[in-house]
């Protein structure tokens, strides 16, 4: 089955901890994205990567970090510097930057 | 900076009704516009993609139109069903990446 997977589905973090959200795709897409969704708001772009070993900040990159060591994988780390990390995180991929984006099922992060 | 607005924020209709969801954007220099469906607690499912050179796209009971010059898109749903209940989001892609999303319209179709 081709698609995008995210894990875990639910994640709980204590204050001061770093956590890493996984995103994997087997669609052979070059571009991958991380979005944050808060209730009643549209998705906001955290980071995106157009190609392996390259990534750019989106609108709300502060307190987050990413890596793109493999084409299939684009993990997102939520660091302790992110002051309000409780949200729904969505990963997406596309053939390239100008094509239709396909989304994973999301990870809900809650800070305890 | 591109801003995307969806009106109404919520809509409730009886089953069988035809309905229109609206999306407006402030900068007409877009590469494409995409409509998505999101069920509660789930990811986004792509419904229709309209390239900037196109005026509309159709898939089954769904028809999306695009008027770049006026910064508007509509999603028409024919013969609505309870299974259509979800949040519908539109998003625009400018020529240099960075897709912008509206906040969505939450649709409820009552049996």
XYZ file of N, CA and C in Angstrom:
669
model
N 0.839 -1.191 0.000
C 0.000 0.000 0.000
C 0.878 1.247 0.000
N 0.599 2.172 -0.935
C 1.350 3.420 -0.937
C 0.671 4.422 -0.055
N 1.468 5.265 0.614
C 0.851 6.278 1.438
C 1.830 6.917 2.392
N 1.248 7.703 3.294
C 2.025 8.419 4.299
C 1.603 7.923 5.670
N 2.560 7.588 6.481
C 2.266 7.137 7.838
C 2.891 8.100 8.831
N 2.185 8.289 9.935
C 2.678 9.105 11.033
C 2.563 8.299 12.322
N 3.550 8.437 13.158
C 3.483 7.772 14.461
C 4.176 8.625 15.510
N 3.702 8.541 16.766
C 2.506 7.794 17.162
C 1.241 8.574 16.828
N 0.088 7.989 17.065
C -1.174 8.683 16.831
C -1.426 9.710 17.931
N -1.103 9.312 19.170
C -1.215 10.198 20.332
C 0.131 10.244 21.038
N 0.499 11.435 21.524
C 1.781 11.601 22.199
C 1.605 12.574 23.350
N 2.138 12.201 24.489
C 2.051 13.049 25.662
C 3.458 13.461 26.055
N 3.615 14.735 26.348
C 4.944 15.244 26.670
C 4.895 15.995 27.987
N 5.919 15.808 28.785
C 6.033 16.588 30.015
C 6.741 17.900 29.696
N 6.535 18.863 30.523
C 7.200 20.157 30.361
C 8.716 19.938 30.324
N 9.392 20.614 29.355
C 10.845 20.540 29.303
C 11.404 19.390 28.487
N 10.515 18.520 27.991
C 10.983 17.384 27.199
C 10.987 17.706 25.714
N 11.931 17.097 25.009
C 11.873 17.090 23.546
C 11.170 15.808 23.109
N 10.366 15.908 22.055
C 9.738 14.708 21.496
C 9.870 14.747 19.986
N 9.918 13.555 19.375
C 10.058 13.468 17.930
C 8.863 12.743 17.331
N 8.279 13.371 16.315
C 7.149 12.810 15.595
C 7.669 12.229 14.281
N 7.193 11.030 13.973
C 7.673 10.341 12.780
C 6.748 10.572 11.597
N 7.323 10.704 10.409
C 6.569 10.786 9.162
C 7.336 10.013 8.093
N 6.681 9.022 7.512
C 7.288 8.188 6.479
C 6.356 8.115 5.269
N 6.954 8.171 4.066
C 6.138 8.014 2.860
C 6.832 7.066 1.885
N 6.023 6.262 1.203
C 6.560 5.354 0.194
C 6.011 5.684 -1.186
N 5.723 6.969 -1.391
C 5.163 7.433 -2.653
C 6.239 7.939 -3.605
N 7.489 7.899 -3.170
C 8.612 8.404 -3.965
C 8.487 9.911 -4.229
N 7.882 10.617 -3.278
C 7.725 12.055 -3.416
C 8.996 12.780 -2.971
N 9.335 13.850 -3.708
C 10.508 14.638 -3.325
C 10.213 15.595 -2.174
N 9.015 16.193 -2.178
C 8.702 17.241 -1.216
C 7.919 16.689 -0.025
N 8.259 17.166 1.153
C 7.542 16.781 2.373
C 7.342 18.019 3.237
N 6.276 17.979 4.061
C 5.848 19.162 4.810
C 5.389 18.763 6.207
N 5.524 19.684 7.146
C 4.929 19.549 8.467
C 4.042 20.764 8.729
N 2.802 20.469 9.166
C 1.837 21.499 9.521
C 1.374 21.301 10.957
N 0.937 22.400 11.519
C 0.310 22.368 12.830
C -1.130 22.852 12.661
N -2.075 22.171 13.341
C -3.480 22.561 13.291
C -3.986 22.783 14.703
N -4.515 23.975 14.950
C -5.150 24.308 16.218
C -6.647 24.470 15.982
N -7.466 24.229 17.018
C -8.925 24.285 16.835
C -9.372 25.602 16.233
N -10.228 25.539 15.215
C -10.796 26.731 14.608
C -9.852 27.506 13.721
N -8.654 26.964 13.499
C -7.690 27.662 12.650
C -7.301 26.796 11.465
N -6.820 27.460 10.433
C -6.283 26.715 9.301
C -4.940 26.103 9.658
N -4.470 25.220 8.774
C -3.149 24.625 8.984
C -2.061 25.686 8.819
N -1.033 25.601 9.637
C 0.103 26.502 9.515
C 1.371 25.691 9.272
N 2.178 26.169 8.340
C 3.366 25.444 7.920
C 4.508 25.632 8.910
N 5.087 24.515 9.350
C 6.207 24.567 10.293
C 7.533 24.515 9.519
N 7.714 23.459 8.768
C 8.896 23.261 7.935
C 8.490 22.544 6.660
N 9.283 22.716 5.603
C 9.113 21.901 4.417
C 10.474 21.562 3.825
N 10.470 20.472 3.055
C 11.696 19.999 2.424
C 11.378 19.667 0.969
N 12.146 20.239 0.068
C 11.915 19.998 -1.362
C 12.761 18.849 -1.879
N 13.800 18.487 -1.117
C 14.701 17.446 -1.577
C 15.499 16.943 -0.377
N 16.060 15.777 -0.489
C 16.863 15.214 0.601
C 17.982 16.175 0.998
N 18.224 16.233 2.322
C 19.289 17.059 2.905
C 19.056 18.552 2.748
N 17.814 18.930 2.472
C 17.482 20.349 2.362
C 16.121 20.596 2.977
N 15.976 21.666 3.756
C 14.675 22.021 4.302
C 14.651 23.516 4.603
N 13.430 24.073 4.621
C 13.240 25.501 4.869
C 12.210 25.713 5.965
N 12.346 26.817 6.676
C 11.390 27.172 7.716
C 10.098 27.661 7.090
N 9.006 27.321 7.764
C 7.719 27.877 7.422
C 7.409 29.050 8.321
N 6.118 29.314 8.507
C 5.697 30.473 9.300
C 5.983 30.348 10.790
N 5.965 29.122 11.304
C 6.010 28.950 12.758
C 7.095 27.952 13.157
N 8.313 28.119 12.640
C 9.382 27.145 12.858
C 10.005 27.225 14.255
N 9.808 28.320 14.952
C 10.474 28.482 16.253
C 10.058 27.392 17.235
N 11.062 26.736 17.841
C 10.784 25.673 18.795
C 10.659 24.297 18.172
N 10.847 24.212 16.863
C 10.792 22.944 16.130
C 12.096 22.724 15.373
N 12.401 21.460 15.094
C 13.532 21.144 14.219
C 13.184 19.921 13.389
N 13.817 19.802 12.217
C 13.563 18.683 11.319
C 14.885 18.183 10.742
N 14.805 17.032 10.107
C 15.917 16.497 9.325
C 15.344 15.800 8.105
N 16.139 15.674 7.063
C 15.706 14.962 5.862
C 16.912 14.198 5.318
N 17.243 13.142 6.017
C 18.394 12.323 5.640
C 18.035 11.285 4.595
N 16.773 10.918 4.530
C 16.295 9.951 3.540
C 15.073 10.537 2.840
N 14.885 10.147 1.605
C 13.750 10.660 0.844
C 12.434 10.284 1.505
N 12.388 9.101 2.135
C 11.137 8.584 2.669
C 10.752 9.169 4.024
N 11.676 9.829 4.699
C 11.460 10.161 6.098
C 11.694 11.643 6.379
N 10.820 12.232 7.206
C 10.927 13.663 7.529
C 10.474 13.847 8.983
N 11.281 13.435 9.956
C 10.872 13.538 11.362
C 10.884 14.984 11.862
N 9.950 15.262 12.761
C 9.817 16.581 13.377
C 10.086 16.460 14.872
N 10.994 17.270 15.387
C 11.258 17.314 16.823
C 10.645 18.575 17.406
N 9.827 18.384 18.421
C 9.243 19.495 19.158
C 10.118 19.700 20.384
N 10.797 20.820 20.445
C 11.748 21.032 21.528
C 11.090 21.731 22.709
N 11.811 21.802 23.811
C 11.287 22.469 25.011
C 11.145 23.975 24.781
N 11.734 24.481 23.715
C 11.619 25.907 23.416
C 10.260 26.277 22.830
N 9.498 25.275 22.412
C 8.160 25.533 21.873
C 7.234 25.699 23.074
N 6.690 26.900 23.254
C 5.978 27.233 24.489
C 4.558 26.690 24.541
N 3.962 26.439 23.406
C 2.580 25.967 23.390
C 2.448 24.836 22.371
N 3.008 23.684 22.652
C 3.084 22.630 21.642
C 1.833 21.772 21.498
N 0.886 21.895 22.405
C -0.311 21.068 22.314
C -1.077 21.412 21.040
N -1.200 20.442 20.136
C -1.840 20.669 18.833
C -1.902 19.349 18.085
N -2.526 19.407 16.925
C -2.595 18.278 16.000
C -1.571 18.537 14.904
N -0.648 17.575 14.696
C 0.433 17.756 13.735
C 0.201 16.868 12.522
N 0.290 17.482 11.355
C 0.034 16.779 10.104
C 1.252 16.846 9.200
N 1.586 15.706 8.628
C 2.681 15.596 7.670
C 2.073 15.400 6.287
N 2.712 15.943 5.267
C 2.221 15.793 3.896
C 3.399 15.609 2.959
N 3.109 15.100 1.769
C 4.142 14.982 0.752
C 3.535 15.261 -0.612
N 4.395 15.601 -1.558
C 3.947 15.825 -2.928
C 5.092 15.480 -3.879
N 4.749 15.219 -5.128
C 5.759 14.862 -6.123
C 6.860 15.915 -6.159
N 6.434 17.153 -6.222
C 7.351 18.279 -6.103
C 6.588 19.415 -5.461
N 7.194 20.582 -5.378
C 6.588 21.693 -4.629
C 5.296 22.199 -5.241
N 5.009 21.857 -6.494
C 3.875 22.461 -7.181
C 2.734 21.494 -7.427
N 2.849 20.309 -6.874
C 1.817 19.301 -7.111
C 0.936 19.083 -5.896
N -0.109 18.313 -6.124
C -1.087 17.981 -5.096
C -0.396 17.392 -3.865
N -0.810 17.850 -2.691
C -0.254 17.338 -1.448
C -1.141 16.237 -0.890
N -0.500 15.210 -0.358
C -1.187 14.098 0.278
C -0.786 14.069 1.745
N -1.780 13.837 2.601
C -1.569 13.965 4.027
C -1.571 12.632 4.752
N -0.813 12.592 5.854
C -0.860 11.471 6.760
C -2.022 11.619 7.733
N -2.205 10.637 8.631
C -3.347 10.642 9.547
C -3.192 11.580 10.738
N -2.002 12.107 10.975
C -1.808 13.072 12.046
C -1.345 12.474 13.358
N -0.713 13.324 14.173
C -0.317 12.990 15.542
C -0.852 14.074 16.460
N -1.567 13.649 17.505
C -2.067 14.624 18.475
C -1.095 14.664 19.647
N -0.484 15.820 19.851
C 0.483 16.012 20.934
C -0.168 16.806 22.052
N -0.020 16.278 23.258
C -0.555 16.959 24.441
C 0.553 17.130 25.456
N 0.688 18.341 25.973
C 1.673 18.608 27.019
C 1.004 18.506 28.372
N 1.579 17.687 29.233
C 0.981 17.460 30.551
C 1.491 18.482 31.563
N 0.867 39.336 2.044
C 0.824 37.953 2.469
C -0.539 37.355 2.150
N -0.512 36.173 1.547
C -1.759 35.519 1.139
C -2.624 35.163 2.348
N -3.897 35.521 2.293
C -4.860 35.125 3.320
C -6.022 34.410 2.649
N -6.452 33.321 3.272
C -7.530 32.498 2.738
C -8.679 32.487 3.737
N -9.881 32.780 3.253
C -11.058 32.872 4.115
C -12.134 31.926 3.604
N -12.763 31.205 4.528
C -13.857 30.316 4.154
C -15.113 30.718 4.905
N -16.161 30.891 4.134
C -17.453 31.279 4.695
C -18.524 30.360 4.120
N -19.455 29.822 4.965
C -19.538 30.045 6.410
C -18.588 29.138 7.184
N -18.412 29.396 8.456
C -17.577 28.541 9.291
C -18.260 27.211 9.565
N -19.592 27.226 9.596
C -20.349 26.001 9.824
C -21.639 26.064 9.026
N -22.101 24.895 8.609
C -23.293 24.820 7.765
C -24.018 23.516 8.075
N -25.323 23.605 8.264
C -26.134 22.426 8.523
C -27.264 22.381 7.509
N -27.393 21.252 6.814
C -28.404 21.132 5.762
C -29.105 19.783 5.879
N -30.321 19.686 5.373
C -30.998 18.387 5.343
C -30.450 17.541 4.200
N -30.526 16.241 4.378
C -30.064 15.317 3.361
C -30.750 15.582 2.023
N -29.980 15.477 0.949
C -30.525 15.643 -0.391
C -30.358 17.039 -0.962
N -30.023 17.978 -0.099
C -29.893 19.359 -0.572
C -28.583 19.556 -1.328
N -28.603 20.428 -2.331
C -27.380 20.862 -3.008
C -26.813 22.037 -2.233
N -25.502 22.129 -2.127
C -24.925 23.209 -1.330
C -23.626 23.710 -1.944
N -23.256 24.917 -1.528
C -22.046 25.565 -2.022
C -21.208 26.048 -0.841
N -19.943 25.699 -0.876
C -18.986 26.200 0.105
C -18.080 27.216 -0.590
N -17.757 28.272 0.123
C -17.010 29.372 -0.471
C -15.599 29.498 0.085
N -14.694 29.912 -0.774
C -13.295 30.145 -0.401
C -12.832 31.396 -1.127
N -12.228 32.320 -0.410
C -11.680 33.519 -1.045
C -10.229 33.695 -0.626
N -9.434 34.284 -1.519
C -8.018 34.495 -1.247
C -7.624 35.884 -1.733
N -6.624 36.456 -1.068
C -6.327 37.876 -1.293
C -5.350 38.122 -2.441
N -4.501 37.159 -2.759
C -3.501 37.338 -3.806
C -3.820 36.385 -4.953
N -4.105 36.940 -6.115
C -4.519 36.107 -7.247
C -3.347 35.379 -7.919
N -2.126 35.655 -7.507
C -0.954 34.987 -8.090
C -0.761 33.622 -7.449
N -1.639 32.694 -7.820
C -1.564 31.352 -7.255
C -1.171 30.358 -8.328
N -0.613 29.217 -7.905
C -0.235 28.162 -8.835
C -1.369 27.147 -8.982
N -1.984 26.807 -7.839
C -3.157 25.949 -7.878
C -3.971 26.133 -6.605
N -5.158 25.571 -6.594
C -6.037 25.603 -5.423
C -6.525 24.184 -5.188
N -6.528 23.793 -3.923
C -6.896 22.423 -3.593
C -8.004 22.439 -2.543
N -8.981 21.572 -2.708
C -10.028 21.361 -1.712
C -9.772 20.034 -1.011
N -9.908 20.070 0.334
C -9.694 18.887 1.150
C -10.920 18.614 2.008
N -11.029 17.378 2.429
C -12.016 16.969 3.432
C -11.255 16.468 4.658
N -11.738 16.844 5.857
C -11.135 16.349 7.093
C -12.229 15.848 8.023
N -12.144 14.582 8.393
C -13.038 14.022 9.399
C -12.418 14.263 10.776
N -13.234 14.294 11.834
C -12.719 14.623 13.176
C -11.547 13.737 13.591
N -10.463 14.368 13.989
C -9.294 13.648 14.468
C -8.497 12.934 13.406
N -8.775 13.228 12.141
C -8.104 12.542 11.040
C -7.275 13.507 10.211
N -6.489 12.929 9.298
C -5.752 13.754 8.355
C -6.643 14.294 7.265
N -6.044 14.992 6.305
C -6.793 15.591 5.209
C -6.827 14.652 4.015
N -7.985 14.614 3.373
C -8.134 13.845 2.136
C -8.343 14.823 0.991
N -7.499 14.729 -0.027
C -7.623 15.627 -1.167
C -8.867 15.280 -1.980
N -9.660 16.295 -2.283
C -10.875 16.108 -3.075
C -10.674 16.520 -4.525
N -10.204 17.749 -4.705
C -10.050 18.290 -6.058
C -8.877 19.252 -6.076
N -8.147 19.247 -7.172
C -7.049 20.186 -7.394
C -7.340 20.943 -8.672
N -7.330 22.266 -8.607
C -7.540 23.092 -9.785
C -6.257 23.860 -10.072
N -5.695 23.642 -11.252
C -4.524 24.413 -11.651
C -4.961 25.838 -11.983
N -4.038 26.782 -11.924
C -4.381 28.195 -12.114
C -4.943 28.475 -13.502
N -4.617 27.626 -14.466
C -5.096 27.828 -15.834
C -6.486 27.234 -16.053
N -7.001 26.514 -15.046
C -8.295 25.854 -15.179
C -9.387 26.680 -14.524
N -10.628 26.421 -14.927
C -11.764 27.121 -14.332
C -12.545 26.233 -13.383
N -12.522 24.910 -13.621
C -13.255 24.016 -12.741
C -12.735 22.591 -12.849
N -13.096 21.808 -11.822
C -12.801 20.383 -11.799
C -14.002 19.671 -11.195
N -14.240 18.466 -11.669
C -15.398 17.702 -11.184
C -14.952 16.301 -10.785
N -15.561 15.824 -9.686
C -15.345 14.449 -9.261
C -16.632 13.957 -8.627
N -17.335 13.101 -9.334
C -18.603 12.584 -8.804
C -19.608 13.686 -8.533
N -20.046 13.772 -7.280
C -21.029 14.803 -6.899
C -20.384 16.142 -6.555
N -19.080 16.231 -6.675
C -18.362 17.439 -6.318
C -17.933 18.201 -7.563
N -18.088 19.527 -7.492
C -17.603 20.391 -8.561
C -16.962 21.610 -7.925
N -15.713 21.876 -8.289
C -15.016 23.040 -7.763
C -14.735 24.005 -8.903
N -14.962 25.281 -8.637
C -14.678 26.305 -9.633
C -13.621 27.254 -9.096
N -12.938 27.920 -10.015
C -11.896 28.867 -9.644
C -12.008 30.117 -10.503
N -12.066 31.266 -9.846
C -12.022 32.564 -10.524
C -10.840 33.316 -9.924
N -9.700 33.203 -10.576
C -8.477 33.810 -10.051
C -8.587 35.312 -9.943
N -9.172 35.944 -10.947
C -9.189 37.402 -10.980
C -9.947 37.991 -9.801
N -10.987 37.299 -9.358
C -11.763 37.794 -8.219
C -11.321 37.148 -6.907
N -10.376 36.209 -6.960
C -9.884 35.560 -5.755
C -10.915 34.679 -5.078
N -11.654 33.914 -5.870
C -12.720 33.091 -5.297
C -12.718 31.682 -5.873
N -13.118 30.750 -5.008
C -13.376 29.383 -5.431
C -14.620 28.893 -4.711
N -15.377 28.045 -5.370
C -16.537 27.439 -4.727
C -16.456 25.926 -4.877
N -16.952 25.229 -3.866
C -17.096 23.776 -3.917
C -18.582 23.478 -3.863
N -19.086 22.885 -4.926
C -20.498 22.544 -5.036
C -20.661 21.059 -4.735
N -21.561 20.748 -3.796
C -21.851 19.353 -3.463
C -23.302 19.083 -3.838
N -23.509 18.166 -4.736
C -24.859 17.831 -5.185
C -25.437 16.702 -4.342
N -26.739 16.786 -4.117
C -27.479 15.716 -3.443
C -26.751 15.240 -2.190
N -26.586 16.147 -1.234
C -25.778 15.862 -0.047
C -26.296 14.648 0.726
N -25.349 13.944 1.360
C -25.644 12.747 2.143
C -25.040 12.888 3.535
N -25.575 12.174 4.529
C -24.999 12.255 5.885
C -23.505 11.937 5.902
N -23.043 11.060 5.017
C -21.624 10.732 4.938
C -20.752 11.875 4.452
N -21.364 12.931 3.950
C -20.607 14.111 3.533
C -20.251 15.001 4.718
N -20.803 14.713 5.873
C -20.526 15.518 7.069
C -19.046 15.453 7.414
N -18.415 16.611 7.435
C -16.976 16.719 7.676
C -16.617 18.197 7.633
N -15.345 18.494 7.846
C -14.851 19.854 7.635
C -14.164 19.911 6.277
N -14.486 20.930 5.513
C -13.926 21.099 4.180
C -12.981 22.303 4.182
N -11.764 22.074 3.735
C -10.754 23.123 3.729
C -10.300 23.405 2.307
N -10.052 24.666 2.035
C -9.420 25.008 0.764
C -8.021 25.537 1.061
N -7.143 25.384 0.091
C -5.762 25.823 0.243
C -5.253 26.298 -1.109
N -4.451 27.358 -1.091
C -3.882 27.883 -2.325
C -2.371 27.775 -2.273
N -1.784 27.476 -3.418
C -0.332 27.406 -3.529
C 0.164 28.572 -4.351
N 0.983 29.420 -3.773
C 1.624 30.481 -4.543
C 2.725 29.879 -5.404
N 3.263 30.633 -6.336
C 4.279 30.075 -7.236
C 5.529 29.562 -6.527
N 5.817 30.052 -5.338
C 7.034 29.622 -4.663
C 6.710 28.852 -3.393
N 5.863 27.857 -3.508
C 5.558 26.961 -2.405
C 4.805 27.655 -1.286
N 4.758 27.045 -0.120
C 4.106 27.597 1.063
C 2.596 27.686 0.887
N 1.956 26.536 0.829
C 0.506 26.449 0.688
C -0.186 27.138 1.863
N -1.243 27.895 1.566
C -2.003 28.619 2.594
C -3.396 28.038 2.701
N -3.810 27.763 3.938
C -5.086 27.113 4.197
C -6.103 28.067 4.788
N -7.366 27.844 4.445
C -8.455 28.468 5.160
C -8.738 27.698 6.436
N -9.571 28.263 7.304
C -9.900 27.628 8.577
C -10.934 26.519 8.419
N -11.578 26.460 7.248
C -12.503 25.363 6.977
C -13.953 25.716 7.220
N -14.833 24.940 6.573
C -16.280 24.994 6.817
C -16.702 23.636 7.354
N -17.323 23.641 8.531
C -17.786 22.394 9.129
C -19.192 22.103 8.655
N -19.347 21.053 7.876
C -20.626 20.701 7.258
C -21.293 19.564 8.006
N -22.571 19.747 8.317
C -23.387 18.679 8.902
C -24.574 18.433 7.974
N -24.735 17.209 7.532
C -25.872 16.831 6.695
C -26.778 15.949 7.545
N -27.980 16.441 7.798
C -28.907 15.741 8.692
C -29.790 14.774 7.918
N -29.925 13.541 8.435
C -30.775 12.556 7.738
C -32.248 12.957 7.780
